[in-house]
Coordinates of C-alpha atoms in Angstrom, one line a residue:
X8 CA -11.4 -112.2 74.5
X9 CA -12.3 -108.7 75.1
X10 CA -14.0 -106.8 72.2
X11 CA -12.1 -103.6 71.0
X12 CA -13.5 -100.3 72.1
X13 CA -14.3 -98.7 68.7
X14 CA -15.6 -95.5 70.1
X15 CA -12.5 -94.7 72.0
X16 CA -10.1 -95.7 69.3
X17 CA -11.7 -93.5 66.5
X18 CA -12.5 -90.0 68.1
X19 CA -11.3 -87.9 65.1
X20 CA -13.3 -90.0 62.6
X21 CA -16.3 -89.8 64.9
X22 CA -16.1 -86.0 65.0
X23 CA -15.9 -85.8 61.2
X24 CA -19.0 -88.0 60.8
X25 CA -21.0 -85.9 63.2
X26 CA -20.1 -82.7 61.4
X27 CA -21.0 -84.1 58.0
X28 CA -24.3 -85.4 59.3
X29 CA -25.2 -82.1 60.8
X30 CA -24.5 -80.4 57.5
X31 CA -26.6 -82.9 55.6
X32 CA -29.5 -82.4 58.1
X33 CA -29.3 -78.6 57.7
X34 CA -29.4 -78.8 53.9
X35 CA -32.2 -81.2 54.0
X36 CA -34.5 -78.8 55.9
X37 CA -37.1 -77.1 53.7
X38 CA -36.4 -73.3 53.3
X39 CA -33.1 -73.6 55.2
X40 CA -31.3 -71.7 52.4
X41 CA -33.0 -68.5 53.5
X42 CA -33.8 -69.2 57.1
X43 CA -30.6 -70.9 58.4
X44 CA -28.2 -68.7 60.3
X45 CA -25.5 -69.7 57.9
X46 CA -27.3 -68.0 55.0
X47 CA -27.7 -64.2 54.2
X48 CA -31.3 -63.1 55.1
X49 CA -33.4 -60.1 55.9
X50 CA -31.8 -58.3 53.1
X51 CA -32.5 -54.6 52.5
X52 CA -30.7 -52.3 49.9
X53 CA -30.5 -48.6 50.2
X54 CA -31.3 -46.7 48.1
X55 CA -34.0 -49.0 46.6
X56 CA -33.8 -47.3 43.2
X57 CA -31.2 -45.7 41.0
X58 CA -30.6 -44.4 37.6
X59 CA -29.2 -46.9 35.2
X60 CA -27.0 -44.4 33.4
X61 CA -24.6 -43.9 36.3
X62 CA -22.9 -46.0 39.1
X63 CA -25.0 -46.0 42.2
X64 CA -23.4 -46.5 45.7
X65 CA -25.6 -48.7 47.9
X66 CA -25.7 -50.2 51.4
X67 CA -27.0 -53.7 52.1
X68 CA -28.1 -54.5 55.6
X69 CA -29.2 -57.9 56.9
X70 CA -28.0 -61.0 58.7
X71 CA -25.9 -64.1 57.8
X72 CA -23.0 -62.1 56.6
X73 CA -20.5 -64.8 57.7
X74 CA -16.8 -65.1 57.3
X75 CA -14.6 -68.2 56.8
X76 CA -11.8 -69.0 59.1
X77 CA -9.0 -71.3 58.0
X78 CA -6.3 -72.9 60.2
X79 CA -3.1 -73.0 58.1
X80 CA -1.2 -76.3 58.0
X81 CA 1.8 -76.1 60.3
X82 CA 0.1 -73.7 62.7
X83 CA 0.1 -69.9 62.8
X84 CA -2.7 -67.3 62.9
X85 CA -6.0 -68.2 61.4
X86 CA -6.8 -66.8 57.9
X87 CA -10.1 -65.0 57.8
X88 CA -12.0 -64.6 54.5
X89 CA -14.5 -61.8 54.6
X90 CA -15.3 -61.7 50.9
X91 CA -18.9 -61.4 49.9
X92 CA -20.6 -61.1 46.5
X93 CA -23.9 -59.6 45.4
X94 CA -26.1 -59.6 42.3
X95 CA -29.1 -57.9 40.9
X96 CA -31.2 -60.2 38.9
X97 CA -34.3 -60.0 36.8
X98 CA -35.6 -62.2 34.0
X99 CA -33.0 -62.4 31.3
X100 CA -30.5 -60.1 33.1
X101 CA -28.0 -60.6 35.9
X102 CA -25.4 -58.1 37.0
X103 CA -22.9 -58.4 39.8
X104 CA -22.3 -55.5 42.1
X105 CA -18.9 -53.9 42.4
X106 CA -16.7 -53.3 45.4
X107 CA -18.7 -55.4 47.9
X108 CA -17.2 -54.8 51.3
X109 CA -18.3 -56.2 54.7
X110 CA -18.5 -53.8 57.7
X111 CA -16.7 -54.6 61.0
X112 CA -20.0 -55.3 62.7
X113 CA -20.8 -57.8 60.0
X114 CA -24.3 -56.4 59.6
X115 CA -23.7 -54.2 56.6
X116 CA -22.3 -54.5 53.1
X117 CA -21.3 -51.5 51.0
X118 CA -21.3 -52.0 47.2
X119 CA -21.8 -50.2 43.9
X120 CA -24.5 -50.8 41.3
X121 CA -22.7 -50.6 37.9
X122 CA -24.2 -48.4 35.2
X123 CA -26.0 -50.0 32.2
X124 CA -28.8 -51.9 33.9
X125 CA -32.0 -52.1 31.9
X126 CA -34.9 -50.3 33.5
X127 CA -36.9 -52.6 35.8
X128 CA -37.2 -54.3 39.1
X129 CA -34.4 -56.6 40.3
X130 CA -34.0 -59.3 43.0
X131 CA -31.0 -58.9 45.3
X132 CA -28.8 -62.0 46.0
X133 CA -25.9 -62.0 48.5
X134 CA -23.3 -64.7 48.8
X135 CA -21.3 -64.8 52.0
X136 CA -17.7 -66.1 52.5
X137 CA -19.1 -69.6 53.1
X138 CA -20.6 -69.7 49.6
X139 CA -24.1 -69.6 51.0
X140 CA -26.6 -67.3 49.2
X141 CA -29.7 -65.5 50.3
X142 CA -32.2 -63.5 48.1
X143 CA -34.6 -60.6 48.5
X144 CA -37.1 -60.4 45.7
X145 CA -38.0 -57.1 44.1
X146 CA -35.3 -55.3 46.2
X147 CA -34.1 -52.7 43.7
X148 CA -35.5 -50.7 40.8
X149 CA -33.3 -49.4 37.9
X150 CA -34.7 -46.2 36.5
X151 CA -34.0 -45.5 32.9
X152 CA -32.7 -41.9 33.1
X153 CA -32.8 -39.0 35.5
X154 CA -36.0 -36.9 35.0
X155 CA -33.9 -34.0 33.7
X156 CA -30.7 -33.7 31.7
X157 CA -28.2 -30.9 31.1
X158 CA -26.4 -30.0 27.9
X159 CA -24.2 -27.0 27.1
X160 CA -22.3 -25.4 24.3
X161 CA -20.2 -22.3 23.6
X162 CA -20.5 -20.0 20.6
X163 CA -16.7 -19.8 20.2
X164 CA -14.9 -23.0 21.2
X165 CA -11.7 -21.3 20.0
X166 CA -11.2 -17.7 21.1
X167 CA -8.5 -15.1 21.5
X168 CA -7.6 -13.3 24.7
X169 CA -10.0 -10.4 25.1
X170 CA -12.7 -12.0 22.9
X171 CA -16.2 -12.6 24.2
X172 CA -17.8 -16.0 24.4
X173 CA -21.2 -17.2 25.5
X174 CA -21.9 -20.5 27.3
X175 CA -25.5 -21.7 26.6
X176 CA -26.9 -24.3 29.1
X177 CA -30.1 -26.2 28.4
X178 CA -31.9 -28.3 31.0
X179 CA -34.7 -30.5 29.8
X180 CA -37.3 -32.1 32.1
X181 CA -38.3 -35.2 30.3
X182 CA -40.3 -36.6 33.2
X183 CA -44.0 -36.5 33.9
X184 CA -43.7 -34.4 37.1
X185 CA -42.4 -31.0 38.1
X186 CA -38.9 -30.8 39.4
X187 CA -39.0 -29.0 42.8
X188 CA -36.1 -27.2 44.6
X189 CA -34.5 -26.8 41.2
X190 CA -31.1 -25.1 41.0
X191 CA -28.7 -24.6 38.1
X192 CA -25.2 -24.2 39.5
X193 CA -22.8 -21.5 38.3
X194 CA -20.6 -23.1 35.6
X195 CA -17.2 -24.2 36.9
X196 CA -14.2 -23.3 34.7
X197 CA -11.1 -25.4 35.2
X198 CA -7.8 -25.4 33.4
X199 CA -4.6 -27.4 33.6
X200 CA -2.4 -24.8 31.8
X201 CA -3.7 -21.4 33.0
X202 CA -6.5 -20.8 30.6
X203 CA -9.1 -18.4 32.0
X204 CA -12.2 -16.4 31.3
X205 CA -13.9 -13.7 33.3
X206 CA -17.6 -13.8 34.0
X207 CA -19.4 -10.8 32.5
X208 CA -23.1 -11.6 33.0
X209 CA -25.0 -14.5 34.6
X210 CA -28.7 -15.3 34.2
X211 CA -31.6 -15.7 36.7
X212 CA -32.8 -19.3 37.2
X213 CA -36.3 -20.4 38.4
X214 CA -36.7 -22.8 41.4
X215 CA -39.0 -25.2 39.6
X216 CA -38.9 -26.9 36.2
X217 CA -42.3 -28.1 34.9
X218 CA -42.9 -31.4 33.3
X219 CA -41.7 -31.4 29.7
X220 CA -40.2 -28.0 30.1
X221 CA -36.9 -26.9 28.6
X222 CA -34.9 -24.2 30.2
X223 CA -32.1 -22.3 28.4
X224 CA -29.8 -19.8 30.0
X225 CA -26.6 -17.9 28.8
X226 CA -23.5 -17.0 30.7
X227 CA -21.2 -14.4 29.1
X228 CA -17.5 -14.4 29.5
X229 CA -14.4 -12.6 28.3
X230 CA -11.3 -14.8 27.6
X231 CA -8.5 -13.5 29.8
X232 CA -5.6 -16.0 29.8
X233 CA -4.4 -18.2 27.0
X234 CA -4.8 -22.0 27.6
X235 CA -7.4 -24.7 27.7
X236 CA -10.6 -24.4 29.7
X237 CA -13.0 -27.2 30.7
X238 CA -16.5 -26.1 31.8
X239 CA -18.8 -28.2 33.9
X240 CA -22.3 -27.5 35.0
X241 CA -24.5 -29.2 37.6
X242 CA -28.3 -29.1 37.9
X243 CA -30.0 -30.1 41.2
X244 CA -33.6 -30.9 42.0
X245 CA -36.0 -33.3 43.7
X246 CA -37.3 -36.3 41.6
X247 CA -41.1 -36.3 41.7
X248 CA -41.1 -40.1 41.4
X249 CA -38.7 -41.1 44.0
X250 CA -38.7 -38.0 46.2
X251 CA -34.9 -38.2 46.2
X252 CA -32.5 -35.3 45.5
X253 CA -31.1 -35.7 42.0
X254 CA -28.0 -34.2 40.4
X255 CA -27.6 -34.0 36.6
X256 CA -24.3 -33.2 35.1
X257 CA -23.0 -32.7 31.6
X258 CA -22.0 -35.9 29.8
X259 CA -18.6 -34.3 29.2
X260 CA -17.1 -30.9 29.9
X261 CA -17.4 -28.1 27.4
X262 CA -13.9 -27.4 26.1
X263 CA -12.6 -24.0 25.1
X264 CA -9.2 -23.1 23.8
X265 CA -8.1 -19.5 24.5
X266 CA -5.4 -18.4 22.2
X267 CA -3.0 -15.5 22.5
X268 CA -4.2 -11.9 21.7
X269 CA -6.0 -11.4 18.4
X270 CA -4.2 -10.7 15.2
X271 CA -3.1 -7.1 14.9
X272 CA -1.6 -6.0 11.5
X273 CA 0.5 -3.0 10.9
X274 CA 1.6 -1.8 7.5
X275 CA 4.4 0.1 5.9
X276 CA 4.2 1.1 2.3
X277 CA 7.1 2.4 0.3
X278 CA 7.7 3.3 -3.4
X279 CA 10.8 2.8 -5.6
X280 CA 10.5 6.5 -6.5
X281 CA 8.2 9.4 -5.8
X282 CA 9.2 11.3 -8.9
X283 CA 8.6 8.9 -11.8
X284 CA 8.6 10.2 -15.4
X285 CA 5.6 9.8 -17.7
X286 CA 5.5 6.2 -18.9
X287 CA 7.7 4.8 -16.1
X288 CA 6.7 2.3 -13.5
X289 CA 6.7 2.7 -9.7
X290 CA 7.3 -0.4 -7.7
X291 CA 5.2 -0.4 -4.5
X292 CA 6.2 -2.5 -1.6
X293 CA 3.8 -3.2 1.3
X294 CA 5.1 -4.8 4.5
X295 CA 2.4 -6.3 6.7
X296 CA 3.5 -7.3 10.2
X297 CA 1.5 -9.3 12.8
X298 CA 2.0 -8.5 16.4
X299 CA 4.2 -10.8 18.4
X300 CA 2.3 -13.6 20.2
X301 CA -0.8 -12.7 18.3
X302 CA -3.1 -15.1 16.5
X303 CA -2.4 -15.8 12.9
X304 CA -4.1 -13.6 10.2
X305 CA -5.1 -14.7 6.8
X306 CA -4.7 -11.9 4.2
X307 CA -7.4 -12.5 1.6
X308 CA -6.8 -9.4 -0.5
X309 CA -4.4 -6.5 -1.1
X310 CA -6.0 -4.0 -3.5
X311 CA -3.9 -1.1 -4.8
X312 CA -5.5 2.4 -4.6
X313 CA -4.3 4.9 -7.1
X314 CA -4.8 8.5 -8.2
X315 CA -5.6 9.6 -11.7
X316 CA -3.0 9.1 -14.3
X317 CA -1.5 6.2 -12.3
X318 CA -2.5 2.8 -13.5
X319 CA -2.1 0.0 -10.9
X320 CA -3.1 -3.7 -11.0
X321 CA -6.5 -4.7 -9.7
X322 CA -5.0 -6.9 -7.1
X323 CA -1.6 -7.5 -5.6
X324 CA -2.1 -11.0 -4.3
X325 CA -0.8 -13.9 -6.4
X326 CA -2.8 -16.4 -4.3
X327 CA -5.2 -16.2 -1.4
X328 CA -5.0 -16.4 1.5
X329 CA -1.5 -15.5 2.7
X330 CA -1.2 -16.5 6.4
X331 CA 0.9 -14.2 8.7
X332 CA 1.7 -15.9 12.0
X333 CA 2.1 -13.9 15.2
X334 CA 5.4 -12.0 15.1
X335 CA 5.8 -12.6 11.3
X336 CA 5.9 -10.2 8.4
X337 CA 4.9 -10.7 4.8
X338 CA 5.8 -8.5 1.8
X339 CA 3.5 -7.7 -1.2
X340 CA 4.7 -5.8 -4.3
X341 CA 3.1 -4.4 -7.4
X342 CA 3.9 -1.8 -10.1
X343 CA 1.9 1.2 -11.0
X344 CA 2.6 3.1 -14.3
X345 CA 2.5 6.8 -14.7
X346 CA 0.4 7.8 -17.8
X347 CA 0.5 11.6 -17.5
X348 CA 2.1 14.3 -15.5
X349 CA 0.3 14.7 -12.2
X350 CA 0.5 14.7 -8.4
X351 CA -0.6 11.4 -7.0
X352 CA -1.0 9.3 -3.8
X353 CA -0.7 5.5 -4.0
X354 CA -2.1 3.3 -1.2
X355 CA -3.7 0.0 -0.7
X356 CA -6.7 -1.7 1.0
X357 CA -6.1 -4.8 3.0
X358 CA -8.6 -7.5 3.8
X359 CA -7.7 -10.1 6.4
X360 CA -9.3 -12.5 8.9
X361 CA -8.2 -13.6 12.3
X362 CA -7.6 -17.3 11.9
X363 CA -8.7 -18.2 15.4
X364 CA -11.8 -16.0 15.9
X365 CA -12.8 -15.7 12.2
X366 CA -13.3 -11.9 12.7
X367 CA -12.1 -9.2 10.3
X368 CA -8.7 -7.7 10.9
X369 CA -8.2 -4.1 9.7
X370 CA -5.1 -2.1 9.1
X371 CA -4.6 1.5 8.0
X372 CA -2.2 1.9 5.1
X373 CA -0.5 5.3 4.9
X374 CA -0.3 6.3 1.3
X375 CA 2.8 7.4 -0.5
X376 CA 2.6 10.7 -2.4
X377 CA 4.6 11.6 -5.5
X378 CA 4.8 13.6 -8.7
X379 CA 4.9 12.3 -12.2
X380 CA 7.5 14.4 -13.9
X381 CA 8.0 15.4 -17.5
X382 CA 11.5 15.2 -19.1
X383 CA 12.6 18.3 -20.9
X384 CA 14.6 17.8 -24.1
X385 CA 17.0 20.3 -25.6
X386 CA 17.5 20.9 -29.3
X387 CA 19.9 23.2 -31.1
X388 CA 19.5 25.0 -34.4
X389 CA 22.9 26.2 -35.6
X390 CA 21.5 28.0 -38.5
X391 CA 19.2 30.2 -36.5
X392 CA 21.3 30.1 -33.4
X393 CA 18.5 28.9 -31.2
X394 CA 18.2 26.5 -28.3
X395 CA 14.7 24.9 -28.1
X396 CA 13.4 23.2 -24.9
X397 CA 10.4 20.8 -25.3
X398 CA 8.6 18.0 -23.5
X399 CA 8.4 16.0 -26.7
X400 CA 11.5 13.9 -27.5
X401 CA 10.7 14.1 -31.3
X402 CA 9.6 17.7 -31.6
X403 CA 13.0 19.0 -32.8
X404 CA 13.3 17.0 -36.0
X405 CA 9.8 18.3 -37.0
X406 CA 11.2 21.8 -36.8
X407 CA 13.7 22.1 -39.7
X408 CA 17.3 22.5 -38.7
X409 CA 17.2 21.4 -35.1
X410 CA 19.4 18.7 -33.7
X411 CA 18.7 16.8 -30.5
X412 CA 21.0 17.3 -27.5
X413 CA 19.1 14.9 -25.3
X414 CA 17.2 15.2 -21.9
X415 CA 18.5 17.9 -19.7
X416 CA 16.1 18.3 -16.7
X417 CA 12.6 17.5 -15.5
X418 CA 9.5 19.7 -14.8
X419 CA 6.9 19.5 -12.1
X420 CA 3.3 18.8 -12.8
X421 CA 0.7 21.6 -12.6
X422 CA -0.6 22.3 -9.2
X423 CA 2.6 21.3 -7.3
X424 CA 2.9 23.6 -4.3
X425 CA 5.8 26.0 -4.6
X426 CA 5.8 25.9 -8.4
X427 CA 4.5 28.0 -11.3
X428 CA 4.2 27.5 -15.1
X429 CA 7.4 27.8 -17.0
X430 CA 6.3 30.0 -19.9
X431 CA 7.6 29.7 -23.4
X432 CA 7.9 32.5 -26.0
X433 CA 9.1 32.6 -29.6
X434 CA 10.5 35.4 -31.6
X435 CA 10.8 34.8 -35.3
X436 CA 12.7 38.0 -35.8
X437 CA 15.4 37.1 -33.3
X438 CA 15.0 33.3 -34.0
X439 CA 15.0 32.8 -30.2
X440 CA 13.0 30.8 -27.7
X441 CA 12.6 32.5 -24.4
X442 CA 11.4 30.8 -21.2
X443 CA 10.4 32.5 -17.9
X444 CA 8.5 31.8 -14.7
X445 CA 7.4 35.4 -14.5
X446 CA 4.3 36.5 -16.3
X447 CA 5.4 40.1 -16.1
X448 CA 8.7 39.2 -17.8
X449 CA 6.7 37.3 -20.4
X450 CA 4.5 40.3 -21.1
X451 CA 7.7 42.4 -21.5
X452 CA 8.9 39.8 -24.1
X453 CA 5.7 40.1 -26.0
X454 CA 6.2 43.8 -26.1
X455 CA 9.6 43.1 -27.8
X456 CA 7.9 41.0 -30.5
X457 CA 7.8 37.5 -28.8
X458 CA 4.8 35.3 -29.1
X459 CA 3.4 33.2 -26.3
X460 CA 3.6 29.4 -26.8
X461 CA 2.1 28.3 -23.5
X462 CA 4.2 26.5 -21.0
X463 CA 6.3 23.3 -20.8
X464 CA 5.3 22.4 -17.2
X465 CA 5.9 23.9 -13.8
X466 CA 9.1 25.1 -12.3
X467 CA 9.9 25.7 -8.7
X468 CA 9.9 29.3 -7.5
X469 CA 12.2 28.4 -4.6
X470 CA 14.3 25.3 -3.8
X471 CA 12.2 22.1 -3.3
X472 CA 13.3 18.7 -2.0
X473 CA 15.7 17.2 -4.6
X474 CA 15.6 20.2 -6.9
X475 CA 18.4 22.0 -8.6
X476 CA 18.7 25.5 -9.9
X477 CA 18.1 26.1 -13.6
X478 CA 20.5 28.9 -14.7
X479 CA 19.6 31.3 -17.6
X480 CA 22.2 32.7 -20.0
X481 CA 22.0 35.2 -22.9
X482 CA 24.1 35.3 -26.0
X483 CA 23.6 38.8 -27.5
X484 CA 25.7 38.0 -30.6
X485 CA 23.3 35.3 -31.9
X486 CA 20.2 36.4 -29.8
X487 CA 19.9 33.0 -28.0
X488 CA 18.7 32.2 -24.5
X489 CA 20.3 29.1 -23.0
X490 CA 19.1 27.2 -19.9
X491 CA 21.2 24.6 -18.0
X492 CA 21.5 23.0 -14.5
X493 CA 25.3 23.4 -14.8
X494 CA 26.8 26.2 -12.8
X495 CA 29.1 27.2 -15.7
X496 CA 28.1 28.8 -19.0
X497 CA 28.5 26.6 -22.1
X498 CA 30.5 29.4 -23.9
X499 CA 32.1 32.7 -22.8
X500 CA 29.7 34.4 -25.2
X501 CA 26.8 33.5 -22.9
X502 CA 26.2 35.9 -20.0
X503 CA 24.4 34.8 -16.9
X504 CA 20.9 36.2 -16.2
X505 CA 20.4 34.5 -12.9
X506 CA 18.2 31.6 -11.8
X507 CA 15.2 30.9 -13.9
X508 CA 13.7 28.5 -11.3
X509 CA 14.2 25.1 -9.8
X510 CA 13.8 21.8 -11.6
X511 CA 14.5 18.1 -10.9
X512 CA 17.7 16.8 -12.5
X513 CA 17.8 14.2 -15.1
X514 CA 18.2 11.3 -14.7

């Protein structure tokens, strides 16, 4: 009986056993984890140091960066796994690198050191696609922060078109050595919606920044286009510790909002009448308009300004502030009361603030001029046959025998251009009141026995706006002068003596 040939009958099993034995022998060799061709070795990371506050791209060179090839069941192309992993590890801390990628020559790995490492020295560990790992002790140093930092701010984060703003940039060297080849880049202004500002003035910047030194510089701009602006600034220099070029940027851009043009108020003041009577009120109306597309304005005060003998309220604002948006109009009203006959001008002072810029907004209010008139009342004394004209509504009854006939016209205040005093005379002999605008005629009346009683206000010597002629009549039968704004005589017995002057009608 021939013995079976075990070696020939079990070739696949024999191949498997030899492979397993070889793997066991390899793993049993002292130091084979780092020295075997199947394990990553001779590891070098570049750069060897980086700041822990930012992501740091690195390159890892070495050997043993192996791939795994797998034959799919059922045939077909081999599947090649090139994935590698890498870690930085120190006592109590281990962080995996991001985006570890194997180069085509299988001698280099590119990766990224994530931010947030604690300052210190780290061992580098690389794992290839076979799952084998190799380590380089003390390969990388995490530095706490860059030796210098940049901060920035603006004096007006919200501005109007045409308004000035200042960007202040501060660079602080917190390291123990001087920063060489120092440059502070011109700020970069970006916008996603058209916001813009024009550079007006830029500062000089030194080429070195001493240890512990703080540098502050200002850039001046004028806002030119409405929108949002993001400002970034970069500082460059050479790290005195590592000798590497270092870039320090703002933690976040400085944001500025440029609004439409500043608030611009225009005013229009009007009065319910420019010829009030004594004791009557004048309603003042002020329209304040803000220019279209302008920033809003907060009106904080509207203060009436009056002349003598016109009493106005201290303020015309019920509540403060009153906001006027761009293109909008707000109306303010108040009432001034005439206390005596006078010529006057009424105006107002407006206090307002640009809501965006916080600056004062001014507007010139053109005043409204007017005259406080006095009403002339007519009285009749049938016994003496005399018409009496007076500014006092109750003077007639005080003079025996006079009966009131009501208001008939109005007189101008003293000093009104184009007017003169309307003089009054009395003759007890004739029982007649005589009125004239002519001093010479008055002197003639005195020569006839009349006595001067002053004047009852001013009368126009020629037509004035809104005026009407005052006709004078004479009744010789009863020795009575009669004055009326009617064109016809009250009675055929009265003969016209022409125009005595010009008055304002009543009412």
